[in-house]
Amino acid sequence: MQDRLDRIYEGKPRDFSADRAFARVVQRFSIPKALPQALLEGFEWDTGGRTYPDLASLEAYGARVAGTVGAMMTLVMGVRSPDALARACDMGVAMQLTNIARDVGEDARNGRIYLPLNWMEEHGIDVEAFLADPTFTPEIAQVVQRLLEAADRLYERGSVGVQTLPPSCRPGIQAAMALYSEIGREVERNGLDSINQRAVVSPSRKILALTQMFRRFSDKQLTVMNRILVEEPLEANRFLVDAVREHPFGRDSIRPTAMAMGRVEHRLMWLHNLFHRLEERDRSMRPARKTSALARNRDRGDVALG
């Protein structure tokens, strides 16, 4: 993958359709190499079985495997302002924290722990014993709750950046945020037990989440949102924002103008169907899922890219 990425940025992509397409996107939207390079670094962290001593280090992981995706999507949508990029990266990290809160049991059974180790220590949880026998306890529930609260703070920050996107892009991104954050609410409805069950959002809950999302953006809230928009980037995401800020916008690059994507309800239905297909695929793969961290991270990356 490193060789393929290097070749893309040398203008000599290997003869794969994905590589040729990504080379065009990189040139057209002036995507700095630091962004996909950080994504590969996140994969390397997984293959090395890295653990995370605190929330800041976990956010650094989230910045690489998900904040990078938010930044690249923002560039493809034609927005390059540091504030917008910072909020997009916030949303990416929020989604990754939600993934981790949902998959605690599955990760542990694969010999992996993503929860901040200092939180587990504070709640009296022996990490090695937990990995040997993943068991739901009130202490684990408290750690999962803290992680969901951290994700919610980042969703709140990330949501304000949506107003900087082209109007045709906003409903889809808002819907993705609403549907993903609803996974956290489902974990809570399950009593924070992500050891014995995997939170799945029902179609009716998805529709409710989308409806509530559209009601959020009132004039009164926009004042607060504009204040949050200019907040400093999450420290873990700062290098991504700086990479774009320092990267020249090439003369041959093209800024997209209007993005005609059809009626809002059609786009939302497409997004709902996409999430449904990803969930169905994930369920079908689970019995034969490999224990390698790279395979697990690839699944997560697919959802993020979706």
Coordinates of C-alpha atoms in Angstrom, one line a residue:
M1 CA 0.0 0.0 0.0
Q2 CA 2.9 2.3 0.7
D3 CA 4.4 1.7 -2.7
R4 CA 1.1 2.3 -4.4
L5 CA 0.6 5.6 -2.5
D6 CA 4.1 6.7 -3.4
R7 CA 3.5 6.0 -7.0
I8 CA 0.2 7.9 -7.0
Y9 CA 1.9 11.0 -5.7
E10 CA 4.7 10.6 -8.2
G11 CA 2.1 10.7 -10.9
K12 CA 2.8 7.1 -11.9
P13 CA -0.1 5.0 -10.4
R14 CA 0.0 1.3 -10.7
D15 CA -2.4 -0.3 -13.2
F16 CA -5.3 -0.6 -10.9
S17 CA -8.6 1.3 -11.5
A18 CA -8.6 2.4 -7.8
D19 CA -5.1 3.8 -8.1
R20 CA -5.8 5.6 -11.3
A21 CA -9.0 7.1 -10.0
F22 CA -7.3 8.2 -6.7
A23 CA -4.5 9.8 -8.6
R24 CA -7.0 11.9 -10.5
V25 CA -8.8 12.9 -7.3
V26 CA -5.4 13.8 -5.6
Q27 CA -4.6 16.1 -8.5
R28 CA -8.0 17.6 -9.0
F29 CA -8.6 18.5 -5.4
S30 CA -5.0 19.1 -4.2
I31 CA -5.1 16.4 -1.5
P32 CA -1.8 16.6 0.4
K33 CA 0.0 13.2 0.8
A34 CA 0.1 13.6 4.6
L35 CA -3.6 12.7 4.7
P36 CA -3.6 9.2 3.1
Q37 CA -0.2 8.7 4.6
A38 CA -1.7 9.2 8.1
L39 CA -4.4 6.7 7.2
L40 CA -1.7 4.1 6.4
E41 CA 0.0 4.9 9.7
G42 CA -3.3 4.1 11.5
F43 CA -3.3 0.7 9.8
E44 CA 0.3 0.2 11.0
W45 CA -0.7 1.0 14.5
D46 CA -3.3 -1.8 14.3
T47 CA -1.0 -4.4 12.9
G48 CA 1.4 -3.6 15.7
G49 CA -1.3 -4.2 18.3
R50 CA -0.9 -0.7 19.8
T51 CA -2.8 0.2 23.0
Y52 CA -3.7 3.6 24.1
P53 CA -2.8 4.9 27.6
D54 CA -5.2 7.8 27.6
L55 CA -7.9 9.5 25.6
A56 CA -5.5 11.9 23.8
S57 CA -3.5 8.9 22.4
L58 CA -6.8 7.2 21.4
E59 CA -7.9 10.4 19.6
A60 CA -4.5 10.4 17.8
Y61 CA -5.5 6.9 16.5
G62 CA -8.9 8.2 15.5
A63 CA -7.4 11.1 13.7
R64 CA -5.5 8.7 11.5
V65 CA -8.1 6.1 10.7
A66 CA -11.1 8.5 10.5
G67 CA -10.1 12.1 10.8
T68 CA -8.2 11.7 7.6
V69 CA -11.3 10.5 5.8
G70 CA -13.3 13.5 7.0
A71 CA -10.5 15.9 5.8
M72 CA -10.3 14.2 2.4
M73 CA -14.1 14.2 2.0
T74 CA -14.2 17.9 2.8
L75 CA -11.6 18.7 0.1
V76 CA -13.5 16.7 -2.5
M77 CA -16.6 18.7 -1.6
G78 CA -14.6 21.8 -2.5
V79 CA -14.0 23.3 1.0
R80 CA -10.5 24.0 2.3
S81 CA -10.9 26.4 5.2
P82 CA -9.1 25.4 8.3
D83 CA -12.2 25.8 10.5
A84 CA -14.3 23.5 8.2
L85 CA -11.5 20.9 8.1
A86 CA -11.1 21.0 11.9
R87 CA -14.8 20.3 12.4
A88 CA -14.8 17.5 9.7
C89 CA -11.9 15.8 11.5
D90 CA -13.8 16.1 14.8
M91 CA -16.6 14.2 13.3
G92 CA -14.4 11.5 12.0
V93 CA -12.8 11.0 15.4
A94 CA -16.3 11.0 17.0
M95 CA -17.4 8.2 14.7
Q96 CA -14.3 6.1 15.5
L97 CA -14.9 6.5 19.2
T98 CA -18.5 5.3 18.6
N99 CA -17.1 2.3 16.8
I100 CA -14.9 1.5 19.7
A101 CA -17.6 1.8 22.3
R102 CA -19.9 -0.5 20.2
D103 CA -17.2 -3.2 19.6
V104 CA -15.6 -3.6 23.1
G105 CA -16.5 -7.2 23.4
E106 CA -15.7 -8.1 19.8
D107 CA -12.3 -6.4 20.1
A108 CA -11.5 -8.1 23.4
R109 CA -12.3 -11.5 22.0
N110 CA -9.9 -10.7 19.1
G111 CA -7.2 -9.9 21.7
R112 CA -7.4 -6.1 21.3
I113 CA -8.3 -3.3 23.6
Y114 CA -8.9 0.2 22.4
L115 CA -10.4 1.7 25.6
P116 CA -8.0 4.2 27.3
L117 CA -5.9 2.2 29.7
N118 CA -5.9 4.9 32.4
W119 CA -9.7 4.9 32.5
M120 CA -9.7 1.2 33.0
E121 CA -7.2 1.5 35.8
E122 CA -9.2 4.3 37.5
H123 CA -12.2 2.0 37.5
G124 CA -10.2 -1.0 38.9
I125 CA -10.3 -3.1 35.7
D126 CA -7.3 -5.5 35.1
V127 CA -6.7 -5.2 31.4
E128 CA -5.0 -8.6 31.0
A129 CA -7.8 -10.4 33.0
F130 CA -10.4 -8.6 30.9
L131 CA -8.8 -9.7 27.6
A132 CA -8.6 -13.3 28.9
D133 CA -12.3 -13.3 29.8
P134 CA -14.3 -10.3 28.5
T135 CA -17.1 -9.9 31.0
F136 CA -19.5 -7.1 31.3
T137 CA -19.4 -5.3 34.6
P138 CA -20.6 -1.9 36.0
E139 CA -17.0 -0.7 35.8
I140 CA -16.8 -1.5 32.1
A141 CA -20.1 0.3 31.6
Q142 CA -18.7 3.4 33.2
V143 CA -15.7 3.4 30.8
V144 CA -18.0 2.9 27.8
Q145 CA -20.2 5.8 29.0
R146 CA -17.1 8.1 29.3
L147 CA -16.1 7.2 25.7
L148 CA -19.6 7.9 24.4
E149 CA -19.6 11.3 26.2
A150 CA -16.2 12.1 24.6
A151 CA -17.7 11.1 21.2
D152 CA -20.8 13.3 21.8
R153 CA -18.6 16.4 22.5
L154 CA -16.9 15.8 19.2
Y155 CA -20.2 15.3 17.3
E156 CA -21.3 18.6 18.7
R157 CA -18.2 20.3 17.4
G158 CA -18.2 18.5 14.1
S159 CA -21.9 19.2 13.4
V160 CA -21.3 23.0 13.1
G161 CA -18.9 22.5 10.2
V162 CA -21.7 21.2 8.1
Q163 CA -22.9 24.7 7.3
T164 CA -19.6 25.4 5.5
L165 CA -20.3 22.7 2.9
P166 CA -22.1 23.2 -0.4
P167 CA -25.9 23.1 0.3
S168 CA -26.3 19.9 -1.8
C169 CA -23.8 18.0 0.5
R170 CA -25.1 19.1 3.9
P171 CA -28.1 16.7 4.3
G172 CA -26.0 13.6 3.5
I173 CA -23.3 14.6 6.0
Q174 CA -25.8 15.6 8.7
A175 CA -27.6 12.3 8.1
A176 CA -24.4 10.3 8.5
M177 CA -23.6 12.1 11.7
A178 CA -27.1 11.5 13.1
L179 CA -27.1 7.8 12.2
Y180 CA -23.7 7.2 13.5
S181 CA -24.3 9.0 16.8
E182 CA -27.5 7.0 17.2
I183 CA -25.3 3.9 17.6
G184 CA -24.1 5.4 20.8
R185 CA -27.7 5.9 22.0
E186 CA -28.4 2.2 21.1
V187 CA -25.4 1.2 23.3
E188 CA -26.9 3.2 26.1
R189 CA -30.3 1.6 25.6
N190 CA -28.5 -1.8 25.9
G191 CA -27.4 -0.8 29.3
L192 CA -23.9 0.1 28.0
D193 CA -23.3 -3.7 27.5
S194 CA -21.2 -3.9 24.3
I195 CA -19.6 -7.2 25.6
N196 CA -22.6 -9.5 25.1
Q197 CA -24.4 -7.7 22.3
R198 CA -23.6 -5.4 19.4
A199 CA -25.7 -2.3 19.1
V200 CA -27.7 -2.2 15.8
V201 CA -30.0 0.8 15.1
S202 CA -33.4 -0.3 13.8
P203 CA -34.9 1.4 10.7
S204 CA -37.5 3.2 12.9
R205 CA -34.8 4.6 15.1
K206 CA -32.9 5.8 12.1
I207 CA -35.9 7.6 10.7
L208 CA -36.4 9.2 14.2
A209 CA -32.8 10.3 14.3
L210 CA -32.9 11.8 10.9
T211 CA -36.1 13.7 11.8
Q212 CA -34.6 15.1 15.0
M213 CA -31.4 16.1 13.1
F214 CA -33.3 18.3 10.7
R215 CA -35.0 20.1 13.7
R216 CA -31.6 21.0 15.3
F217 CA -30.5 23.8 13.1
S218 CA -32.6 26.7 14.3
D219 CA -31.5 30.4 14.1
K220 CA -30.9 30.4 17.8
Q221 CA -28.5 27.5 17.6
L222 CA -26.7 29.0 14.6
T223 CA -25.2 31.7 16.9
V224 CA -23.7 29.0 19.2
M225 CA -22.6 27.0 16.2
N226 CA -20.7 29.9 14.6
R227 CA -18.8 30.3 17.9
I228 CA -17.8 26.6 17.9
L229 CA -16.8 26.7 14.3
V230 CA -13.7 28.8 15.0
E231 CA -12.5 26.8 17.9
E232 CA -9.0 25.4 17.7
P233 CA -8.6 21.9 16.1
L234 CA -8.5 18.9 18.4
E235 CA -4.8 18.5 19.1
A236 CA -4.8 15.1 17.6
N237 CA -6.2 16.5 14.3
R238 CA -4.0 19.6 14.1
F239 CA -1.4 18.1 11.8
L240 CA -4.1 17.2 9.3
V241 CA -5.5 20.8 9.2
D242 CA -1.9 22.2 8.9
A243 CA -1.1 19.8 6.1
V244 CA -4.0 21.2 4.0
R245 CA -3.2 24.8 5.0
E246 CA 0.4 24.4 3.8
H247 CA -0.4 22.5 0.7
P248 CA -0.6 24.7 -2.5
F249 CA -3.8 24.6 -4.5
G250 CA -2.5 23.7 -8.0
R251 CA -3.3 25.6 -11.1
D252 CA -4.7 22.5 -12.7
S253 CA -6.9 21.7 -9.7
I254 CA -10.6 22.1 -10.1
R255 CA -12.9 23.4 -7.4
P256 CA -16.4 21.8 -7.7
T257 CA -19.2 24.2 -8.1
A258 CA -22.8 23.0 -7.7
M259 CA -23.1 19.3 -6.8
A260 CA -26.5 18.2 -8.2
M261 CA -27.2 15.0 -6.2
G262 CA -31.0 14.8 -6.5
R263 CA -33.7 15.5 -4.0
V264 CA -32.8 15.5 -0.3
E265 CA -35.2 12.6 0.5
H266 CA -33.6 10.5 -2.3
R267 CA -30.1 11.2 -0.9
L268 CA -31.2 10.3 2.6
M269 CA -32.8 7.0 1.4
W270 CA -29.6 6.2 -0.5
L271 CA -27.6 6.8 2.7
H272 CA -30.0 4.7 4.8
N273 CA -29.7 1.8 2.3
L274 CA -25.9 2.1 2.3
F275 CA -25.8 1.8 6.1
H276 CA -28.2 -1.2 5.9
R277 CA -25.9 -2.9 3.3
L278 CA -22.8 -2.4 5.4
E279 CA -24.6 -3.8 8.5
E280 CA -25.8 -6.9 6.5
R281 CA -22.3 -7.4 5.1
D282 CA -20.7 -7.1 8.5
R283 CA -23.2 -9.7 10.0
S284 CA -22.5 -12.1 7.2
M285 CA -18.7 -11.8 7.7
R286 CA -18.7 -12.1 11.5
P287 CA -18.7 -15.9 11.9
A288 CA -15.6 -16.2 9.7
R289 CA -13.9 -12.9 10.8
K290 CA -10.2 -13.1 11.1
T291 CA -8.5 -12.2 14.3
S292 CA -6.0 -9.9 12.6
A293 CA -6.2 -6.3 13.6
L294 CA -5.7 -5.3 10.0
A295 CA -8.8 -7.2 8.8
R296 CA -10.8 -5.5 11.6
N297 CA -9.5 -2.1 10.8
R298 CA -10.3 -2.6 7.1
D299 CA -14.0 -3.2 8.1
R300 CA -14.0 0.0 10.1
G301 CA -12.4 1.9 7.2
D302 CA -15.0 0.7 4.8
V303 CA -17.8 2.1 7.0
A304 CA -16.0 5.4 7.4
L305 CA -15.5 5.8 3.7
G306 CA -19.1 4.9 3.2

